[in-house]
Amino acid sequence: MERTFVILKPNAVRRGLIGEILKRFEQRGIKIVGLKFLWMTKEQCEKLYEPHLGKPFYNELVEFMMGGPVVAIVLEAPRVIEMVRHIVGATDPLKAEAGTIRGEFALTVTKNLIHASDSLENAQREMSIFFTEDEIINYNLDIQEDI
Ligand code: IDP
């Protein structure tokens, strides 16, 4: 079973899209195993976006991500990293397919509503910034036999 890390960015919270986005993961049969509502510290933000340090959009991105509360989520399912990236859509909302979260609700690249890990290595690195291992909850979904 694979895990991935997701953040609902501050504009997703401000626009009242928490439920809409969580619904899309739940209805797909993906299990929520970690969930936190928080205001990111500068340290957390810099760690999360460390691979982008020095890029032209870095400062704008960090400022935006620290401009309001976010929802940090750990999801669990088979092949969940790729599955969630598919549900989220392309980084640039202009290129995100219709039916994806970004394809339906996002307009600009910086404010593309949601972050989702792109590899096993990054998923582990990113979730460890926000969750300790004992904050990840182990339980069974009722639907598990049927997905
Ligand atoms: P991802 O979120 O789809 O994985 P990444 O390439 O990891 O995309 O970039 C992280 C975040 O940085 C993106 O979600 C987006 O908010 C921002 N970003 C990436 N590329 C650009 C850009 O060219 N201009 C402005 N912001 C960007």
mmCIF file of C-alpha atoms and ligand atoms in Angstrom:
data_model
loop_
_atom_site.group_PDB
_atom_site.id
_atom_site.type_symbol
_atom_site.label_atom_id
_atom_site.label_comp_id
_atom_site.label_asym_id
_atom_site.label_seq_id
_atom_site.Cartn_x
_atom_site.Cartn_y
_atom_site.Cartn_z
ATOM 1 C CA MET A 1 0.000 0.000 0.000
ATOM 2 C CA GLU A 2 1.360 3.391 -1.041
ATOM 3 C CA ARG A 3 1.019 6.796 0.644
ATOM 4 C CA THR A 4 1.113 10.298 -0.775
ATOM 5 C CA PHE A 5 1.139 13.803 0.669
ATOM 6 C CA VAL A 6 -1.273 16.555 -0.344
ATOM 7 C CA ILE A 7 -1.715 20.197 0.676
ATOM 8 C CA LEU A 8 -4.841 22.205 0.006
ATOM 9 C CA LYS A 9 -3.280 25.615 -0.634
ATOM 10 C CA PRO A 10 -4.539 28.786 1.134
ATOM 11 C CA ASN A 11 -6.799 29.788 -1.779
ATOM 12 C CA ALA A 12 -8.530 26.375 -1.700
ATOM 13 C CA VAL A 13 -9.366 27.038 1.967
ATOM 14 C CA ARG A 14 -10.442 30.659 1.333
ATOM 15 C CA ARG A 15 -12.637 29.598 -1.593
ATOM 16 C CA GLY A 16 -14.412 26.986 0.511
ATOM 17 C CA LEU A 17 -13.167 24.061 -1.584
ATOM 18 C CA ILE A 18 -11.957 21.751 1.222
ATOM 19 C CA GLY A 19 -15.045 19.529 1.048
ATOM 20 C CA GLU A 20 -15.188 19.510 -2.754
ATOM 21 C CA ILE A 21 -11.566 18.376 -3.001
ATOM 22 C CA LEU A 22 -11.686 15.792 -0.178
ATOM 23 C CA LYS A 23 -14.847 14.376 -1.747
ATOM 24 C CA ARG A 24 -12.965 13.610 -4.956
ATOM 25 C CA PHE A 25 -10.408 11.488 -3.105
ATOM 26 C CA GLU A 26 -13.007 9.760 -0.918
ATOM 27 C CA GLN A 27 -15.354 8.898 -3.778
ATOM 28 C CA ARG A 28 -12.441 7.310 -5.642
ATOM 29 C CA GLY A 29 -11.936 4.937 -2.702
ATOM 30 C CA ILE A 30 -8.724 6.581 -1.488
ATOM 31 C CA LYS A 31 -8.243 6.425 2.292
ATOM 32 C CA ILE A 32 -7.438 9.552 4.326
ATOM 33 C CA VAL A 33 -4.877 8.469 6.952
ATOM 34 C CA GLY A 34 -3.585 11.904 8.036
ATOM 35 C CA LEU A 35 -5.410 15.242 8.210
ATOM 36 C CA LYS A 36 -4.335 18.588 9.708
ATOM 37 C CA PHE A 37 -5.531 22.191 9.457
ATOM 38 C CA LEU A 38 -2.573 24.500 9.990
ATOM 39 C CA TRP A 39 -0.845 27.725 9.131
ATOM 40 C CA MET A 40 2.532 26.817 7.643
ATOM 41 C CA THR A 41 5.665 28.137 9.309
ATOM 42 C CA LYS A 42 8.444 29.604 7.159
ATOM 43 C CA GLU A 43 10.575 26.592 8.052
ATOM 44 C CA GLN A 44 7.923 24.091 6.897
ATOM 45 C CA CYS A 45 7.371 26.051 3.699
ATOM 46 C CA GLU A 46 11.075 26.265 2.887
ATOM 47 C CA LYS A 47 11.493 22.542 3.509
ATOM 48 C CA LEU A 48 8.503 21.662 1.333
ATOM 49 C CA TYR A 49 9.714 23.756 -1.581
ATOM 50 C CA GLU A 50 13.447 23.162 -1.094
ATOM 51 C CA PRO A 51 13.746 21.559 -4.569
ATOM 52 C CA HIS A 52 12.479 24.857 -6.076
ATOM 53 C CA LEU A 53 14.876 27.151 -4.191
ATOM 54 C CA GLY A 54 16.367 29.723 -6.585
ATOM 55 C CA LYS A 55 13.671 29.340 -9.248
ATOM 56 C CA PRO A 56 12.051 32.598 -10.483
ATOM 57 C CA PHE A 57 8.677 31.756 -8.919
ATOM 58 C CA TYR A 58 10.080 30.628 -5.532
ATOM 59 C CA ASN A 59 9.544 33.825 -3.493
ATOM 60 C CA GLU A 60 6.031 34.390 -4.806
ATOM 61 C CA LEU A 61 5.164 30.756 -4.082
ATOM 62 C CA VAL A 62 6.462 30.814 -0.489
ATOM 63 C CA GLU A 63 4.696 34.118 0.223
ATOM 64 C CA PHE A 64 1.425 32.769 -1.160
ATOM 65 C CA MET A 65 1.654 29.484 0.754
ATOM 66 C CA MET A 66 2.218 31.366 4.031
ATOM 67 C CA GLY A 67 -0.629 33.801 3.387
ATOM 68 C CA GLY A 68 -3.347 31.691 5.019
ATOM 69 C CA PRO A 69 -4.135 28.331 6.596
ATOM 70 C CA VAL A 70 -3.785 25.103 4.628
ATOM 71 C CA VAL A 71 -4.984 21.515 4.948
ATOM 72 C CA ALA A 72 -2.228 18.874 5.065
ATOM 73 C CA ILE A 73 -3.324 15.380 4.089
ATOM 74 C CA VAL A 74 -1.804 11.909 3.890
ATOM 75 C CA LEU A 75 -3.628 9.559 1.518
ATOM 76 C CA GLU A 76 -3.262 5.807 1.199
ATOM 77 C CA ALA A 77 -4.179 3.496 -1.685
ATOM 78 C CA PRO A 78 -2.473 1.282 -4.264
ATOM 79 C CA ARG A 79 -0.537 3.456 -6.774
ATOM 80 C CA VAL A 80 -1.885 6.505 -4.927
ATOM 81 C CA ILE A 81 0.906 8.913 -5.961
ATOM 82 C CA GLU A 82 0.107 8.600 -9.650
ATOM 83 C CA MET A 83 -3.647 8.340 -9.012
ATOM 84 C CA VAL A 84 -3.750 11.594 -7.017
ATOM 85 C CA ARG A 85 -1.608 13.452 -9.580
ATOM 86 C CA HIS A 86 -4.138 12.314 -12.179
ATOM 87 C CA ILE A 87 -7.093 13.579 -10.099
ATOM 88 C CA VAL A 88 -5.267 16.890 -9.444
ATOM 89 C CA GLY A 89 -4.301 17.615 -13.079
ATOM 90 C CA ALA A 90 -1.345 19.405 -14.686
ATOM 91 C CA THR A 91 0.629 22.086 -12.781
ATOM 92 C CA ASP A 92 -0.506 24.786 -15.209
ATOM 93 C CA PRO A 93 -4.331 24.989 -14.989
ATOM 94 C CA LEU A 94 -4.374 25.912 -18.666
ATOM 95 C CA LYS A 95 -3.031 22.457 -19.470
ATOM 96 C CA ALA A 96 -5.025 20.605 -16.799
ATOM 97 C CA GLU A 97 -7.640 18.318 -18.307
ATOM 98 C CA ALA A 98 -11.332 19.017 -17.754
ATOM 99 C CA GLY A 99 -12.589 16.950 -14.847
ATOM 100 C CA THR A 100 -9.397 17.348 -12.825
ATOM 101 C CA ILE A 101 -9.333 19.564 -9.715
ATOM 102 C CA ARG A 102 -7.074 22.149 -11.364
ATOM 103 C CA GLY A 103 -8.930 21.766 -14.673
ATOM 104 C CA GLU A 104 -12.200 22.649 -13.001
ATOM 105 C CA PHE A 105 -11.291 25.159 -10.294
ATOM 106 C CA ALA A 106 -7.836 26.720 -10.863
ATOM 107 C CA LEU A 107 -6.771 29.656 -13.032
ATOM 108 C CA THR A 108 -3.084 30.457 -12.409
ATOM 109 C CA VAL A 109 0.054 28.349 -11.895
ATOM 110 C CA THR A 110 1.025 29.752 -8.493
ATOM 111 C CA LYS A 111 -2.521 29.590 -7.142
ATOM 112 C CA ASN A 112 -3.246 26.134 -8.556
ATOM 113 C CA LEU A 113 -5.143 25.161 -5.370
ATOM 114 C CA ILE A 114 -3.366 21.971 -4.417
ATOM 115 C CA HIS A 115 0.000 20.314 -3.955
ATOM 116 C CA ALA A 116 0.496 16.567 -4.451
ATOM 117 C CA SER A 117 3.746 14.597 -4.176
ATOM 118 C CA ASP A 118 5.242 13.460 -7.470
ATOM 119 C CA SER A 119 7.382 10.499 -6.324
ATOM 120 C CA LEU A 120 7.731 7.984 -3.496
ATOM 121 C CA GLU A 121 10.866 9.753 -2.291
ATOM 122 C CA ASN A 122 9.193 13.185 -2.254
ATOM 123 C CA ALA A 123 6.031 11.790 -0.632
ATOM 124 C CA GLN A 124 8.067 10.440 2.279
ATOM 125 C CA ARG A 125 10.156 13.606 2.585
ATOM 126 C CA GLU A 126 7.119 15.918 2.426
ATOM 127 C CA MET A 127 4.844 14.037 4.844
ATOM 128 C CA SER A 128 7.649 13.873 7.412
ATOM 129 C CA ILE A 129 7.717 17.713 7.469
ATOM 130 C CA PHE A 130 4.103 17.785 8.712
ATOM 131 C CA PHE A 131 3.325 14.409 10.308
ATOM 132 C CA THR A 132 5.036 12.087 12.777
ATOM 133 C CA GLU A 133 4.528 8.363 12.126
ATOM 134 C CA ASP A 134 2.072 8.058 15.065
ATOM 135 C CA GLU A 135 -0.103 10.832 13.606
ATOM 136 C CA ILE A 136 -0.834 8.567 10.624
ATOM 137 C CA ILE A 137 -4.003 6.629 11.497
ATOM 138 C CA ASN A 138 -4.366 2.946 10.725
ATOM 139 C CA TYR A 139 -7.961 1.768 10.098
ATOM 140 C CA ASN A 140 -10.078 0.003 7.479
ATOM 141 C CA LEU A 141 -12.539 1.630 5.113
ATOM 142 C CA ASP A 142 -15.900 -0.146 4.869
ATOM 143 C CA ILE A 143 -15.553 -0.136 1.084
ATOM 144 C CA GLN A 144 -12.106 -1.741 1.055
ATOM 145 C CA GLU A 145 -13.384 -5.118 -0.198
ATOM 146 C CA ASP A 146 -15.139 -3.464 -3.118
ATOM 147 C CA ILE A 147 -12.518 -1.241 -4.753
HETATM 148 P P1 IDP B 1 3.278 20.481 -8.932
HETATM 149 O O1 IDP B 1 2.663 21.248 -7.786
HETATM 150 O O2 IDP B 1 2.292 20.219 -10.036
HETATM 151 O O3 IDP B 1 4.018 19.256 -8.494
HETATM 152 P P2 IDP B 1 5.918 21.697 -9.251
HETATM 153 O O4 IDP B 1 6.651 21.752 -10.539
HETATM 154 O O5 IDP B 1 6.414 20.766 -8.188
HETATM 155 O O6 IDP B 1 4.370 21.436 -9.593
HETATM 156 O O7 IDP B 1 5.909 23.174 -8.659
HETATM 157 C C1 IDP B 1 5.488 23.439 -7.355
HETATM 158 C C2 IDP B 1 4.570 24.622 -7.362
HETATM 159 O O8 IDP B 1 5.299 25.754 -7.784
HETATM 160 C C3 IDP B 1 3.398 24.501 -8.324
HETATM 161 O O9 IDP B 1 2.287 23.852 -7.788
HETATM 162 C C4 IDP B 1 3.101 25.948 -8.631
HETATM 163 O O10 IDP B 1 2.272 26.520 -7.614
HETATM 164 C C5 IDP B 1 4.471 26.610 -8.553
HETATM 165 N N1 IDP B 1 5.057 26.751 -9.895
HETATM 166 C C6 IDP B 1 5.641 25.802 -10.633
HETATM 167 N N2 IDP B 1 6.048 26.295 -11.825
HETATM 168 C C7 IDP B 1 5.710 27.597 -11.820
HETATM 169 C C8 IDP B 1 5.864 28.652 -12.773
HETATM 170 O O11 IDP B 1 6.412 28.476 -13.867
HETATM 171 N N3 IDP B 1 5.367 29.879 -12.403
HETATM 172 C C9 IDP B 1 4.753 30.109 -11.203
HETATM 173 N N4 IDP B 1 4.598 29.125 -10.270
HETATM 174 C C10 IDP B 1 5.065 27.894 -10.587
#
